């Protein structure tokens, strides 16, 4: 991990570094680098990783739909992600979208494995970013998390 992440809180640094490497790997269609980033992300604390990645996904969705998200918008995000990376698992991507939007009904179902969540999360992020830089979204996600924690 380079010094470029020093401005982030310590728990978020490895998440941002691994997820950014994963997004870069998806963009370059570098399967080996994606495998490495997936392994790194899956090894991190799942609650922290899920919070940071989920918040980034939600903010990207909200940015793309400033007038509000509809079910059709979520369906389109799912379809776009799977089209952009055919190896994406539609069920896992849907799980990630539902979790990011706070509508996941876990009702005793087993969540996807950490490596599947990590791989599909970076694929989803890469698709939602649509070529934009990811670094500003880490700052936005962490500011949103901080704001939510202060208001709780």
XYZ file of C-alpha atoms in Angstrom:
152
model
C 0.000 0.000 0.000
C 1.447 3.350 -0.952
C 1.306 6.640 0.882
C -1.547 7.795 -1.363
C -4.039 6.427 1.184
C -2.646 8.217 4.262
C -5.474 10.759 4.187
C -7.998 7.958 4.833
C -8.721 6.513 8.269
C -6.529 3.478 8.999
C -9.330 0.859 8.726
C -10.358 2.208 5.302
C -6.882 2.242 3.737
C -6.588 -1.448 2.834
C -10.198 -1.478 1.622
C -9.626 1.492 -0.675
C -6.297 0.131 -1.911
C -7.618 -3.359 -2.690
C -10.891 -2.147 -4.213
C -9.082 0.435 -6.348
C -6.688 -2.266 -7.557
C -9.722 -4.424 -8.343
C -11.459 -1.660 -10.308
C -8.234 -1.015 -12.220
C -7.964 -4.750 -12.950
C -11.537 -4.893 -14.247
C -10.898 -1.899 -16.479
C -7.745 -3.556 -17.846
C -9.445 -6.975 -18.097
C -6.540 -8.299 -16.014
C -7.891 -11.473 -14.434
C -4.730 -12.180 -12.413
C -4.777 -8.695 -10.839
C -8.510 -9.048 -10.169
C -7.873 -12.371 -8.425
C -5.226 -10.725 -6.238
C -7.456 -7.745 -5.383
C -10.356 -10.098 -4.650
C -8.207 -12.154 -2.297
C -7.016 -9.002 -0.522
C -10.560 -7.628 -0.120
C -12.023 -10.955 1.006
C -9.398 -11.203 3.761
C -10.440 -7.893 5.338
C -13.076 -7.381 8.017
C -16.363 -8.094 6.214
C -18.391 -5.562 8.204
C -15.998 -2.678 7.518
C -15.460 -3.710 3.912
C -19.185 -4.056 3.303
C -19.893 -0.682 4.879
C -17.290 1.182 2.810
C -17.992 -0.563 -0.494
C -21.754 -0.512 0.030
C -21.712 3.196 0.801
C -19.649 3.890 -2.321
C -22.078 1.846 -4.434
C -25.074 3.673 -2.956
C -23.502 7.079 -3.568
C -22.697 6.167 -7.171
C -26.265 4.972 -7.716
C -27.655 8.165 -6.179
C -25.291 10.278 -8.272
C -26.518 8.596 -11.432
C -30.155 9.036 -10.439
C -30.478 12.376 -8.633
C -34.282 12.312 -8.885
C -34.469 8.989 -7.065
C -33.957 5.347 -7.886
C -36.669 3.118 -9.268
C -36.774 -0.656 -9.527
C -36.082 -0.248 -13.245
C -32.934 1.740 -12.419
C -31.686 -1.030 -10.132
C -32.522 -3.611 -12.799
C -30.595 -1.550 -15.361
C -27.585 -1.301 -13.026
C -27.635 -5.076 -12.585
C -27.905 -5.698 -16.331
C -25.170 -3.190 -17.143
C -22.793 -4.762 -14.644
C -23.356 -8.279 -15.965
C -23.003 -7.111 -19.569
C -19.764 -5.283 -18.770
C -18.189 -8.335 -17.099
C -19.837 -11.580 -18.234
C -18.234 -13.545 -15.391
C -20.188 -11.445 -12.889
C -22.678 -13.422 -10.840
C -26.093 -11.736 -11.250
C -27.348 -13.102 -7.914
C -24.349 -11.711 -6.048
C -24.597 -8.355 -7.842
C -28.278 -8.166 -6.926
C -27.388 -9.025 -3.314
C -24.799 -6.208 -3.334
C -27.253 -3.701 -4.801
C -29.941 -4.603 -2.268
C -27.459 -4.390 0.614
C -26.089 -1.029 -0.568
C -29.602 0.378 -0.800
C -30.588 -0.958 2.610
C -33.347 -3.222 1.285
C -31.641 -6.594 1.715
C -33.971 -9.093 3.369
C -31.600 -11.759 4.666
C -34.406 -13.843 6.246
C -31.999 -16.645 7.181
C -30.442 -16.983 3.730
C -26.726 -17.577 3.580
C -24.828 -14.593 2.208
C -22.478 -15.110 -0.717
C -18.904 -16.110 0.083
C -16.458 -13.255 0.797
C -14.471 -13.816 -2.392
C -17.641 -13.707 -4.521
C -18.768 -10.537 -2.748
C -15.360 -8.901 -3.238
C -15.053 -9.823 -6.919
C -18.573 -8.745 -7.820
C -18.321 -5.566 -5.724
C -15.313 -4.297 -7.655
C -16.975 -5.253 -10.953
C -20.094 -3.334 -9.875
C -18.019 -0.340 -8.792
C -16.105 -0.326 -12.087
C -19.374 -0.385 -14.013
C -21.034 2.340 -11.924
C -17.973 4.563 -12.185
C -18.256 4.508 -15.990
C -14.625 5.480 -16.436
C -14.539 8.097 -13.665
C -11.791 8.163 -11.056
C -12.629 6.144 -7.921
C -10.527 8.040 -5.371
C -13.010 10.902 -4.803
C -15.714 8.342 -4.099
C -13.712 6.907 -1.183
C -13.623 10.351 0.399
C -17.347 10.798 -0.213
C -18.181 7.355 1.178
C -16.108 7.886 4.305
C -17.613 11.342 4.864
C -21.082 9.799 4.547
C -20.188 7.030 7.026
C -18.783 9.589 9.473
C -21.889 11.767 9.129
C -24.150 8.758 9.759
C -22.145 7.692 12.817
C -22.171 11.171 14.298
C -25.934 11.409 13.868
C -26.663 8.045 15.477
